[in-house]
């Protein structure tokens, strides 16, 4: 069964990894948010793309979900000593990824080709695509003014109250080569449990048209997010954070919606068909179990 998964960072990467454990590699394409990308310390950094790739390759840091396992921090420690910016924690192994990506892109290689080459080097057999080869930049409108995404997310610890979002460059950005074809040949699209506002919306804005059944997995469980500021964002935007709010966010794009057992009372209020299951992914087998549930749900639609 050919599946396209839409993913942001850590939560999205976990379900993508679950799907990768179940599906033949040629049947899974992961389209990843690049709205979080930024240039920092002279390097081109793609946090969500790297999180998905490191996770699929078994190279991800299990504590943070982002960055590399068995990481060392000599470079960033020395940058800090010299008075440089150290708020964005880049590990030594991770820096190699950003340096080599930057070198290639300065020579004119596209982000999708760089990603393809890196996936080959890391032994990833599934297809991983950035949502676009053109820059799209998520800008968070807050009570302290507009902030670039990583400035808001990491530097300011998501503290400013959000008022809205915009995605610079999205009007002219085309989806990456292969993304349209993957969607056209997929049986279904899975929206991973990523932040609807800042991880999934940018991908949906770039992709524009989806002519396949769409199933989303709620990143909000019992009114809270496992990781990240999605619930805080809903509250600050005047919407009670819940799995129902996520389902309503995607609206009639959805054919199916997966929510956690603790939210089963919300199921009746959701317009799409629902699957109520355990959506927490604490370990590798949880990821495979949720992926199996999602795939069986898709078959039943
Ligand atoms: N997230 C943090 O909260 N603090 C960091 O210092 C940080 C560094 C970092 C380095 C490389 C990378 O690929 C991701 C990193 N992240 C960090 C995560 C990242 O900022 C976010 O998870 C995503 O942008 C949101 O999906």
PDB file of C-alpha atoms and ligand atoms in Angstrom:
ATOM      1  CA  UNK A   1       0.000   0.000   0.000  1.00  0.00           C
ATOM      2  CA  UNK A   2       1.668   3.229  -1.140  1.00  0.00           C
ATOM      3  CA  UNK A   3       1.548   5.924   1.528  1.00  0.00           C
ATOM      4  CA  UNK A   4       2.669   9.542   1.611  1.00  0.00           C
ATOM      5  CA  UNK A   5       3.294  10.803   5.136  1.00  0.00           C
ATOM      6  CA  UNK A   6       3.388  14.542   5.873  1.00  0.00           C
ATOM      7  CA  UNK A   7       5.720  15.222   8.778  1.00  0.00           C
ATOM      8  CA  UNK A   8       7.212  17.983  10.863  1.00  0.00           C
ATOM      9  CA  UNK A   9       9.818  17.270  13.525  1.00  0.00           C
ATOM     10  CA  UNK A  10       9.918  14.793  16.388  1.00  0.00           C
ATOM     11  CA  UNK A  11       6.282  13.495  16.520  1.00  0.00           C
ATOM     12  CA  UNK A  12       6.076  13.247  12.749  1.00  0.00           C
ATOM     13  CA  UNK A  13       9.413  11.458  12.550  1.00  0.00           C
ATOM     14  CA  UNK A  14       8.263   8.846  15.073  1.00  0.00           C
ATOM     15  CA  UNK A  15       5.181   7.858  13.069  1.00  0.00           C
ATOM     16  CA  UNK A  16       7.190   7.952   9.823  1.00  0.00           C
ATOM     17  CA  UNK A  17       9.588   5.515  11.489  1.00  0.00           C
ATOM     18  CA  UNK A  18       6.644   3.323  12.527  1.00  0.00           C
ATOM     19  CA  UNK A  19       5.350   3.288   8.943  1.00  0.00           C
ATOM     20  CA  UNK A  20       8.873   2.486   7.729  1.00  0.00           C
ATOM     21  CA  UNK A  21       8.911  -0.583   9.984  1.00  0.00           C
ATOM     22  CA  UNK A  22       5.726  -1.918   8.353  1.00  0.00           C
ATOM     23  CA  UNK A  23       5.680  -0.841   4.706  1.00  0.00           C
ATOM     24  CA  UNK A  24       8.096  -1.956   1.972  1.00  0.00           C
ATOM     25  CA  UNK A  25      10.534   0.975   1.532  1.00  0.00           C
ATOM     26  CA  UNK A  26       9.341   1.747  -1.998  1.00  0.00           C
ATOM     27  CA  UNK A  27       5.814   2.247  -0.622  1.00  0.00           C
ATOM     28  CA  UNK A  28       6.659   5.108   1.756  1.00  0.00           C
ATOM     29  CA  UNK A  29       7.370   8.716   0.829  1.00  0.00           C
ATOM     30  CA  UNK A  30       7.751  11.248   3.630  1.00  0.00           C
ATOM     31  CA  UNK A  31       7.212  14.901   2.696  1.00  0.00           C
ATOM     32  CA  UNK A  32       8.794  17.094   5.355  1.00  0.00           C
ATOM     33  CA  UNK A  33       8.167  20.658   6.499  1.00  0.00           C
ATOM     34  CA  UNK A  34      10.956  23.089   5.622  1.00  0.00           C
ATOM     35  CA  UNK A  35       9.297  26.198   7.106  1.00  0.00           C
ATOM     36  CA  UNK A  36      11.583  25.795  10.169  1.00  0.00           C
ATOM     37  CA  UNK A  37      14.740  25.960   8.041  1.00  0.00           C
ATOM     38  CA  UNK A  38      17.088  28.839   8.646  1.00  0.00           C
ATOM     39  CA  UNK A  39      20.583  30.099   8.011  1.00  0.00           C
ATOM     40  CA  UNK A  40      22.646  30.161  11.174  1.00  0.00           C
ATOM     41  CA  UNK A  41      26.404  30.444  11.746  1.00  0.00           C
ATOM     42  CA  UNK A  42      26.772  30.519   7.964  1.00  0.00           C
ATOM     43  CA  UNK A  43      25.084  27.123   7.592  1.00  0.00           C
ATOM     44  CA  UNK A  44      21.843  26.071   5.971  1.00  0.00           C
ATOM     45  CA  UNK A  45      19.936  24.169   8.672  1.00  0.00           C
ATOM     46  CA  UNK A  46      16.842  22.005   8.063  1.00  0.00           C
ATOM     47  CA  UNK A  47      15.771  20.788  11.526  1.00  0.00           C
ATOM     48  CA  UNK A  48      12.662  18.813  10.546  1.00  0.00           C
ATOM     49  CA  UNK A  49      14.276  17.193   7.519  1.00  0.00           C
ATOM     50  CA  UNK A  50      17.247  16.141   9.641  1.00  0.00           C
ATOM     51  CA  UNK A  51      15.004  14.895  12.457  1.00  0.00           C
ATOM     52  CA  UNK A  52      13.073  12.686  10.021  1.00  0.00           C
ATOM     53  CA  UNK A  53      16.237  11.389   8.336  1.00  0.00           C
ATOM     54  CA  UNK A  54      18.134  10.731  11.586  1.00  0.00           C
ATOM     55  CA  UNK A  55      15.066   8.945  12.987  1.00  0.00           C
ATOM     56  CA  UNK A  56      14.598   6.736   9.916  1.00  0.00           C
ATOM     57  CA  UNK A  57      18.332   5.959   9.905  1.00  0.00           C
ATOM     58  CA  UNK A  58      18.381   5.073  13.621  1.00  0.00           C
ATOM     59  CA  UNK A  59      20.788   7.964  14.236  1.00  0.00           C
ATOM     60  CA  UNK A  60      18.484  10.250  16.261  1.00  0.00           C
ATOM     61  CA  UNK A  61      19.148  11.312  19.814  1.00  0.00           C
ATOM     62  CA  UNK A  62      16.567   9.316  21.829  1.00  0.00           C
ATOM     63  CA  UNK A  63      16.404  11.938  24.614  1.00  0.00           C
ATOM     64  CA  UNK A  64      15.646  15.038  22.547  1.00  0.00           C
ATOM     65  CA  UNK A  65      14.212  13.414  19.408  1.00  0.00           C
ATOM     66  CA  UNK A  66      16.251  15.935  17.363  1.00  0.00           C
ATOM     67  CA  UNK A  67      19.994  15.896  16.694  1.00  0.00           C
ATOM     68  CA  UNK A  68      22.265  12.845  16.793  1.00  0.00           C
ATOM     69  CA  UNK A  69      22.721   9.959  19.206  1.00  0.00           C
ATOM     70  CA  UNK A  70      26.119   9.801  20.976  1.00  0.00           C
ATOM     71  CA  UNK A  71      26.663  13.452  20.148  1.00  0.00           C
ATOM     72  CA  UNK A  72      29.527  15.665  21.336  1.00  0.00           C
ATOM     73  CA  UNK A  73      29.286  19.447  21.665  1.00  0.00           C
ATOM     74  CA  UNK A  74      32.843  20.744  21.225  1.00  0.00           C
ATOM     75  CA  UNK A  75      32.151  23.110  18.340  1.00  0.00           C
ATOM     76  CA  UNK A  76      29.190  24.901  19.927  1.00  0.00           C
ATOM     77  CA  UNK A  77      31.051  25.115  23.283  1.00  0.00           C
ATOM     78  CA  UNK A  78      33.981  26.799  21.537  1.00  0.00           C
ATOM     79  CA  UNK A  79      31.705  29.112  19.552  1.00  0.00           C
ATOM     80  CA  UNK A  80      30.145  30.149  22.872  1.00  0.00           C
ATOM     81  CA  UNK A  81      33.599  30.745  24.382  1.00  0.00           C
ATOM     82  CA  UNK A  82      34.356  33.085  21.485  1.00  0.00           C
ATOM     83  CA  UNK A  83      31.160  35.034  22.139  1.00  0.00           C
ATOM     84  CA  UNK A  84      29.169  33.537  19.238  1.00  0.00           C
ATOM     85  CA  UNK A  85      25.510  32.500  19.321  1.00  0.00           C
ATOM     86  CA  UNK A  86      25.071  29.185  21.134  1.00  0.00           C
ATOM     87  CA  UNK A  87      21.314  29.215  21.782  1.00  0.00           C
ATOM     88  CA  UNK A  88      20.680  26.765  18.955  1.00  0.00           C
ATOM     89  CA  UNK A  89      22.401  23.598  20.200  1.00  0.00           C
ATOM     90  CA  UNK A  90      24.272  22.119  17.260  1.00  0.00           C
ATOM     91  CA  UNK A  91      26.235  18.953  17.949  1.00  0.00           C
ATOM     92  CA  UNK A  92      29.513  18.088  16.265  1.00  0.00           C
ATOM     93  CA  UNK A  93      28.144  15.254  14.111  1.00  0.00           C
ATOM     94  CA  UNK A  94      25.072  17.301  13.243  1.00  0.00           C
ATOM     95  CA  UNK A  95      27.285  20.218  12.154  1.00  0.00           C
ATOM     96  CA  UNK A  96      28.851  17.934   9.536  1.00  0.00           C
ATOM     97  CA  UNK A  97      25.374  17.535   7.990  1.00  0.00           C
ATOM     98  CA  UNK A  98      24.821  21.307   7.868  1.00  0.00           C
ATOM     99  CA  UNK A  99      28.302  22.061   6.527  1.00  0.00           C
ATOM    100  CA  UNK A 100      28.090  19.492   3.735  1.00  0.00           C
ATOM    101  CA  UNK A 101      24.517  20.535   2.863  1.00  0.00           C
ATOM    102  CA  UNK A 102      25.595  24.179   2.733  1.00  0.00           C
ATOM    103  CA  UNK A 103      28.592  23.353   0.521  1.00  0.00           C
ATOM    104  CA  UNK A 104      26.402  21.426  -1.916  1.00  0.00           C
ATOM    105  CA  UNK A 105      23.672  24.050  -2.031  1.00  0.00           C
ATOM    106  CA  UNK A 106      26.227  26.824  -2.620  1.00  0.00           C
ATOM    107  CA  UNK A 107      27.372  24.785  -5.625  1.00  0.00           C
ATOM    108  CA  UNK A 108      23.789  24.789  -6.892  1.00  0.00           C
ATOM    109  CA  UNK A 109      22.552  21.378  -5.753  1.00  0.00           C
ATOM    110  CA  UNK A 110      18.884  21.373  -4.785  1.00  0.00           C
ATOM    111  CA  UNK A 111      17.734  20.581  -1.260  1.00  0.00           C
ATOM    112  CA  UNK A 112      15.874  17.504  -2.533  1.00  0.00           C
ATOM    113  CA  UNK A 113      18.970  16.152  -4.321  1.00  0.00           C
ATOM    114  CA  UNK A 114      21.105  16.810  -1.224  1.00  0.00           C
ATOM    115  CA  UNK A 115      18.497  15.024   0.908  1.00  0.00           C
ATOM    116  CA  UNK A 116      18.433  12.081  -1.515  1.00  0.00           C
ATOM    117  CA  UNK A 117      22.230  11.772  -1.403  1.00  0.00           C
ATOM    118  CA  UNK A 118      22.300  12.021   2.400  1.00  0.00           C
ATOM    119  CA  UNK A 119      19.557   9.391   2.710  1.00  0.00           C
ATOM    120  CA  UNK A 120      21.682   7.091   0.528  1.00  0.00           C
ATOM    121  CA  UNK A 121      24.725   7.705   2.742  1.00  0.00           C
ATOM    122  CA  UNK A 122      22.703   7.003   5.903  1.00  0.00           C
ATOM    123  CA  UNK A 123      21.125   3.835   4.485  1.00  0.00           C
ATOM    124  CA  UNK A 124      17.560   5.199   4.332  1.00  0.00           C
ATOM    125  CA  UNK A 125      15.604   3.234   1.731  1.00  0.00           C
ATOM    126  CA  UNK A 126      12.340   5.188   1.928  1.00  0.00           C
ATOM    127  CA  UNK A 127      11.907   8.406  -0.069  1.00  0.00           C
ATOM    128  CA  UNK A 128      12.296  11.568   1.997  1.00  0.00           C
ATOM    129  CA  UNK A 129      11.434  14.850   0.281  1.00  0.00           C
ATOM    130  CA  UNK A 130      11.577  18.432   1.505  1.00  0.00           C
ATOM    131  CA  UNK A 131       8.153  19.987   0.843  1.00  0.00           C
ATOM    132  CA  UNK A 132       9.810  22.402  -1.590  1.00  0.00           C
ATOM    133  CA  UNK A 133      13.160  23.284  -3.078  1.00  0.00           C
ATOM    134  CA  UNK A 134      12.320  26.967  -2.768  1.00  0.00           C
ATOM    135  CA  UNK A 135      12.715  28.698   0.581  1.00  0.00           C
ATOM    136  CA  UNK A 136       9.543  28.958   2.669  1.00  0.00           C
ATOM    137  CA  UNK A 137      10.008  30.591   6.071  1.00  0.00           C
ATOM    138  CA  UNK A 138       7.539  30.334   8.929  1.00  0.00           C
ATOM    139  CA  UNK A 139       7.086  33.670  10.696  1.00  0.00           C
ATOM    140  CA  UNK A 140       5.311  33.703  14.040  1.00  0.00           C
ATOM    141  CA  UNK A 141       3.263  36.808  14.807  1.00  0.00           C
ATOM    142  CA  UNK A 142       3.405  37.363  18.567  1.00  0.00           C
ATOM    143  CA  UNK A 143       2.527  39.970  21.162  1.00  0.00           C
ATOM    144  CA  UNK A 144       6.179  41.020  20.843  1.00  0.00           C
ATOM    145  CA  UNK A 145       6.025  41.374  17.082  1.00  0.00           C
ATOM    146  CA  UNK A 146       6.958  39.007  14.280  1.00  0.00           C
ATOM    147  CA  UNK A 147       9.631  36.416  15.020  1.00  0.00           C
ATOM    148  CA  UNK A 148      11.452  34.022  12.693  1.00  0.00           C
ATOM    149  CA  UNK A 149      10.446  30.479  13.640  1.00  0.00           C
ATOM    150  CA  UNK A 150      13.615  29.286  15.423  1.00  0.00           C
ATOM    151  CA  UNK A 151      13.906  32.664  17.149  1.00  0.00           C
ATOM    152  CA  UNK A 152      10.416  32.052  18.597  1.00  0.00           C
ATOM    153  CA  UNK A 153      10.780  28.307  19.165  1.00  0.00           C
ATOM    154  CA  UNK A 154      14.289  27.807  20.494  1.00  0.00           C
ATOM    155  CA  UNK A 155      15.708  31.236  21.358  1.00  0.00           C
ATOM    156  CA  UNK A 156      12.523  32.507  23.047  1.00  0.00           C
ATOM    157  CA  UNK A 157      11.362  29.045  24.267  1.00  0.00           C
ATOM    158  CA  UNK A 158       7.897  29.645  22.679  1.00  0.00           C
ATOM    159  CA  UNK A 159       7.240  32.215  25.436  1.00  0.00           C
ATOM    160  CA  UNK A 160       5.753  35.115  23.408  1.00  0.00           C
ATOM    161  CA  UNK A 161       1.990  34.747  22.909  1.00  0.00           C
ATOM    162  CA  UNK A 162       1.152  33.829  19.339  1.00  0.00           C
ATOM    163  CA  UNK A 163      -1.311  35.874  17.285  1.00  0.00           C
ATOM    164  CA  UNK A 164      -0.893  34.132  13.931  1.00  0.00           C
ATOM    165  CA  UNK A 165       1.499  32.686  11.389  1.00  0.00           C
ATOM    166  CA  UNK A 166       2.626  33.394   7.889  1.00  0.00           C
ATOM    167  CA  UNK A 167       4.804  31.423   5.545  1.00  0.00           C
ATOM    168  CA  UNK A 168       7.142  33.699   3.611  1.00  0.00           C
ATOM    169  CA  UNK A 169       7.663  32.476   0.064  1.00  0.00           C
ATOM    170  CA  UNK A 170       4.782  29.996   0.082  1.00  0.00           C
ATOM    171  CA  UNK A 171       2.923  31.768  -2.748  1.00  0.00           C
ATOM    172  CA  UNK A 172       5.702  31.086  -5.228  1.00  0.00           C
ATOM    173  CA  UNK A 173       7.020  27.790  -3.820  1.00  0.00           C
ATOM    174  CA  UNK A 174       6.416  24.685  -5.904  1.00  0.00           C
ATOM    175  CA  UNK A 175       6.363  21.293  -4.234  1.00  0.00           C
ATOM    176  CA  UNK A 176       9.664  19.405  -4.577  1.00  0.00           C
ATOM    177  CA  UNK A 177      10.144  17.205  -7.629  1.00  0.00           C
ATOM    178  CA  UNK A 178       8.579  13.832  -6.899  1.00  0.00           C
ATOM    179  CA  UNK A 179       6.091  15.074  -4.311  1.00  0.00           C
ATOM    180  CA  UNK A 180       3.178  15.438  -6.737  1.00  0.00           C
ATOM    181  CA  UNK A 181       3.937  12.040  -8.332  1.00  0.00           C
ATOM    182  CA  UNK A 182       4.136  10.391  -4.903  1.00  0.00           C
ATOM    183  CA  UNK A 183       0.737  11.831  -3.934  1.00  0.00           C
ATOM    184  CA  UNK A 184      -0.806  10.848  -7.263  1.00  0.00           C
ATOM    185  CA  UNK A 185       0.341   7.248  -6.916  1.00  0.00           C
ATOM    186  CA  UNK A 186      -0.418   6.918  -3.174  1.00  0.00           C
ATOM    187  CA  UNK A 187      -3.393   5.063  -1.778  1.00  0.00           C
ATOM    188  CA  UNK A 188      -3.632   7.561   1.083  1.00  0.00           C
ATOM    189  CA  UNK A 189      -1.971  10.529   2.744  1.00  0.00           C
ATOM    190  CA  UNK A 190      -1.137  10.288   6.433  1.00  0.00           C
ATOM    191  CA  UNK A 191      -0.807  13.553   8.343  1.00  0.00           C
ATOM    192  CA  UNK A 192       1.584  12.640  11.147  1.00  0.00           C
ATOM    193  CA  UNK A 193       1.058  13.889  14.730  1.00  0.00           C
ATOM    194  CA  UNK A 194       2.939  17.122  14.059  1.00  0.00           C
ATOM    195  CA  UNK A 195       1.991  20.685  14.949  1.00  0.00           C
ATOM    196  CA  UNK A 196      -0.960  21.606  12.665  1.00  0.00           C
ATOM    197  CA  UNK A 197      -0.127  25.343  12.693  1.00  0.00           C
ATOM    198  CA  UNK A 198       3.595  25.367  11.987  1.00  0.00           C
ATOM    199  CA  UNK A 199       4.529  21.894  10.738  1.00  0.00           C
ATOM    200  CA  UNK A 200       1.606  20.620   8.662  1.00  0.00           C
ATOM    201  CA  UNK A 201      -0.034  23.833   7.389  1.00  0.00           C
ATOM    202  CA  UNK A 202       3.128  24.928   5.509  1.00  0.00           C
ATOM    203  CA  UNK A 203       3.254  21.539   3.730  1.00  0.00           C
ATOM    204  CA  UNK A 204      -0.457  21.683   2.874  1.00  0.00           C
ATOM    205  CA  UNK A 205      -0.047  25.248   1.566  1.00  0.00           C
ATOM    206  CA  UNK A 206       2.777  24.155  -0.753  1.00  0.00           C
ATOM    207  CA  UNK A 207       1.075  20.950  -1.934  1.00  0.00           C
ATOM    208  CA  UNK A 208      -2.224  22.798  -2.533  1.00  0.00           C
ATOM    209  CA  UNK A 209      -4.342  19.952  -3.957  1.00  0.00           C
ATOM    210  CA  UNK A 210      -4.758  16.489  -2.448  1.00  0.00           C
ATOM    211  CA  UNK A 211      -6.930  14.128  -4.453  1.00  0.00           C
ATOM    212  CA  UNK A 212      -6.431  11.114  -2.179  1.00  0.00           C
ATOM    213  CA  UNK A 213      -7.953   9.961   1.118  1.00  0.00           C
ATOM    214  CA  UNK A 214      -6.349  11.820   4.016  1.00  0.00           C
ATOM    215  CA  UNK A 215      -5.986  10.451   7.543  1.00  0.00           C
ATOM    216  CA  UNK A 216      -4.553  12.630  10.328  1.00  0.00           C
ATOM    217  CA  UNK A 217      -3.236  11.534  13.701  1.00  0.00           C
ATOM    218  CA  UNK A 218      -3.873  13.981  16.536  1.00  0.00           C
ATOM    219  CA  UNK A 219      -0.759  15.477  18.157  1.00  0.00           C
ATOM    220  CA  UNK A 220      -2.988  16.579  21.055  1.00  0.00           C
ATOM    221  CA  UNK A 221      -3.820  13.970  23.682  1.00  0.00           C
ATOM    222  CA  UNK A 222      -6.063  14.902  26.603  1.00  0.00           C
ATOM    223  CA  UNK A 223      -5.724  18.597  25.728  1.00  0.00           C
ATOM    224  CA  UNK A 224      -1.922  18.514  25.788  1.00  0.00           C
ATOM    225  CA  UNK A 225       0.897  17.923  23.349  1.00  0.00           C
ATOM    226  CA  UNK A 226       3.492  15.235  23.981  1.00  0.00           C
ATOM    227  CA  UNK A 227       6.141  17.701  22.804  1.00  0.00           C
ATOM    228  CA  UNK A 228       6.112  21.223  21.446  1.00  0.00           C
ATOM    229  CA  UNK A 229       3.811  24.231  21.641  1.00  0.00           C
ATOM    230  CA  UNK A 230       0.733  23.153  19.614  1.00  0.00           C
ATOM    231  CA  UNK A 231      -1.628  23.154  22.631  1.00  0.00           C
ATOM    232  CA  UNK A 232      -0.245  26.509  23.832  1.00  0.00           C
ATOM    233  CA  UNK A 233      -0.755  27.932  20.327  1.00  0.00           C
ATOM    234  CA  UNK A 234      -4.394  26.790  20.197  1.00  0.00           C
ATOM    235  CA  UNK A 235      -5.063  28.399  23.607  1.00  0.00           C
ATOM    236  CA  UNK A 236      -3.391  31.673  22.662  1.00  0.00           C
ATOM    237  CA  UNK A 237      -5.404  31.788  19.449  1.00  0.00           C
ATOM    238  CA  UNK A 238      -8.601  31.443  21.493  1.00  0.00           C
ATOM    239  CA  UNK A 239      -9.297  27.791  20.667  1.00  0.00           C
ATOM    240  CA  UNK A 240      -9.513  25.149  23.384  1.00  0.00           C
ATOM    241  CA  UNK A 241      -6.711  22.684  22.630  1.00  0.00           C
ATOM    242  CA  UNK A 242      -8.102  19.223  21.958  1.00  0.00           C
ATOM    243  CA  UNK A 243      -8.114  16.443  19.405  1.00  0.00           C
ATOM    244  CA  UNK A 244     -11.448  17.912  18.242  1.00  0.00           C
ATOM    245  CA  UNK A 245      -9.746  21.271  17.578  1.00  0.00           C
ATOM    246  CA  UNK A 246      -7.140  19.459  15.462  1.00  0.00           C
ATOM    247  CA  UNK A 247      -9.837  17.620  13.473  1.00  0.00           C
ATOM    248  CA  UNK A 248     -11.677  20.914  12.915  1.00  0.00           C
ATOM    249  CA  UNK A 249      -8.391  22.570  11.916  1.00  0.00           C
ATOM    250  CA  UNK A 250      -8.041  20.141   8.980  1.00  0.00           C
ATOM    251  CA  UNK A 251     -11.799  20.276   8.311  1.00  0.00           C
ATOM    252  CA  UNK A 252     -13.109  18.606   5.195  1.00  0.00           C
ATOM    253  CA  UNK A 253      -9.622  17.670   4.027  1.00  0.00           C
ATOM    254  CA  UNK A 254      -9.972  14.645   6.304  1.00  0.00           C
ATOM    255  CA  UNK A 255     -11.440  11.265   5.490  1.00  0.00           C
ATOM    256  CA  UNK A 256     -10.245   9.759   8.734  1.00  0.00           C
ATOM    257  CA  UNK A 257      -8.968  10.986  12.079  1.00  0.00           C
ATOM    258  CA  UNK A 258      -7.007   9.051  14.699  1.00  0.00           C
ATOM    259  CA  UNK A 259      -7.309  10.120  18.314  1.00  0.00           C
ATOM    260  CA  UNK A 260      -6.144   8.731  21.605  1.00  0.00           C
ATOM    261  CA  UNK A 261      -8.155   6.458  23.929  1.00  0.00           C
ATOM    262  CA  UNK A 262      -8.254   9.229  26.543  1.00  0.00           C
ATOM    263  CA  UNK A 263     -10.169  11.408  24.046  1.00  0.00           C
ATOM    264  CA  UNK A 264     -12.718   8.786  23.009  1.00  0.00           C
ATOM    265  CA  UNK A 265     -15.592  10.993  24.210  1.00  0.00           C
ATOM    266  CA  UNK A 266     -14.686  13.489  21.433  1.00  0.00           C
ATOM    267  CA  UNK A 267     -15.039  10.886  18.706  1.00  0.00           C
ATOM    268  CA  UNK A 268     -18.786  11.488  18.110  1.00  0.00           C
ATOM    269  CA  UNK A 269     -18.198  15.207  17.578  1.00  0.00           C
ATOM    270  CA  UNK A 270     -15.701  14.636  14.741  1.00  0.00           C
ATOM    271  CA  UNK A 271     -17.120  14.687  11.222  1.00  0.00           C
ATOM    272  CA  UNK A 272     -14.532  12.382   9.637  1.00  0.00           C
ATOM    273  CA  UNK A 273     -14.477   8.640  10.354  1.00  0.00           C
ATOM    274  CA  UNK A 274     -12.460   8.084  13.533  1.00  0.00           C
ATOM    275  CA  UNK A 275     -10.110   5.518  14.996  1.00  0.00           C
ATOM    276  CA  UNK A 276      -9.680   5.619  18.761  1.00  0.00           C
ATOM    277  CA  UNK A 277      -6.452   3.947  19.831  1.00  0.00           C
ATOM    278  CA  UNK A 278      -3.291   4.379  21.881  1.00  0.00           C
ATOM    279  CA  UNK A 279      -1.405   7.149  20.033  1.00  0.00           C
ATOM    280  CA  UNK A 280       1.496   7.591  22.473  1.00  0.00           C
ATOM    281  CA  UNK A 281       4.821   6.534  20.964  1.00  0.00           C
ATOM    282  CA  UNK A 282       7.233   5.892  23.818  1.00  0.00           C
ATOM    283  CA  UNK A 283       9.363   3.286  22.062  1.00  0.00           C
ATOM    284  CA  UNK A 284      10.033   1.693  18.650  1.00  0.00           C
ATOM    285  CA  UNK A 285       7.300  -0.939  19.041  1.00  0.00           C
ATOM    286  CA  UNK A 286       4.721   1.767  19.917  1.00  0.00           C
ATOM    287  CA  UNK A 287       5.606   3.450  16.623  1.00  0.00           C
ATOM    288  CA  UNK A 288       5.079   0.226  14.649  1.00  0.00           C
ATOM    289  CA  UNK A 289       1.846  -0.527  16.548  1.00  0.00           C
ATOM    290  CA  UNK A 290       0.367   2.925  15.812  1.00  0.00           C
ATOM    291  CA  UNK A 291       1.490   2.676  12.158  1.00  0.00           C
ATOM    292  CA  UNK A 292      -0.230  -0.733  11.882  1.00  0.00           C
ATOM    293  CA  UNK A 293      -3.422   0.709  13.399  1.00  0.00           C
ATOM    294  CA  UNK A 294      -3.323   3.660  10.978  1.00  0.00           C
ATOM    295  CA  UNK A 295      -2.765   1.397   7.948  1.00  0.00           C
ATOM    296  CA  UNK A 296      -5.600  -0.943   8.980  1.00  0.00           C
ATOM    297  CA  UNK A 297      -7.836   2.097   9.479  1.00  0.00           C
ATOM    298  CA  UNK A 298      -6.978   3.318   5.957  1.00  0.00           C
ATOM    299  CA  UNK A 299      -7.860  -0.119   4.538  1.00  0.00           C
ATOM    300  CA  UNK A 300     -11.237   0.079   6.288  1.00  0.00           C
ATOM    301  CA  UNK A 301     -12.182   3.502   4.887  1.00  0.00           C
TER     302      UNK A 301
HETATM  303  N1  LIG B   1      15.270  22.408  19.633  1.00  0.00           N
HETATM  304  C1  LIG B   1      15.440  23.020  20.827  1.00  0.00           C
HETATM  305  O1  LIG B   1      14.471  23.142  21.576  1.00  0.00           O
HETATM  306  N2  LIG B   1      16.669  23.536  21.182  1.00  0.00           N
HETATM  307  C2  LIG B   1      17.766  23.417  20.390  1.00  0.00           C
HETATM  308  O2  LIG B   1      18.845  23.899  20.749  1.00  0.00           O
HETATM  309  C3  LIG B   1      17.611  22.722  19.151  1.00  0.00           C
HETATM  310  C4  LIG B   1      18.684  22.496  18.310  1.00  0.00           C
HETATM  311  C5  LIG B   1      18.505  21.737  17.144  1.00  0.00           C
HETATM  312  C6  LIG B   1      19.584  21.436  16.313  1.00  0.00           C
HETATM  313  C7  LIG B   1      19.422  20.704  15.174  1.00  0.00           C
HETATM  314  C8  LIG B   1      18.138  20.242  14.822  1.00  0.00           C
HETATM  315  O3  LIG B   1      17.972  19.527  13.695  1.00  0.00           O
HETATM  316  C9  LIG B   1      17.056  20.532  15.625  1.00  0.00           C
HETATM  317  C10 LIG B   1      17.213  21.270  16.777  1.00  0.00           C
HETATM  318  N3  LIG B   1      16.142  21.567  17.627  1.00  0.00           N
HETATM  319  C11 LIG B   1      16.316  22.224  18.800  1.00  0.00           C
HETATM  320  C12 LIG B   1      14.793  21.149  17.274  1.00  0.00           C
HETATM  321  C13 LIG B   1      14.090  22.095  16.318  1.00  0.00           C
HETATM  322  O4  LIG B   1      14.339  23.423  16.496  1.00  0.00           O
HETATM  323  C14 LIG B   1      12.572  21.891  16.411  1.00  0.00           C
HETATM  324  O5  LIG B   1      12.235  20.638  16.888  1.00  0.00           O
HETATM  325  C15 LIG B   1      11.876  22.021  15.115  1.00  0.00           C
HETATM  326  O6  LIG B   1      12.270  23.068  14.335  1.00  0.00           O
HETATM  327  C16 LIG B   1      10.358  22.015  15.299  1.00  0.00           C
HETATM  328  O7  LIG B   1       9.894  20.927  14.642  1.00  0.00           O
END
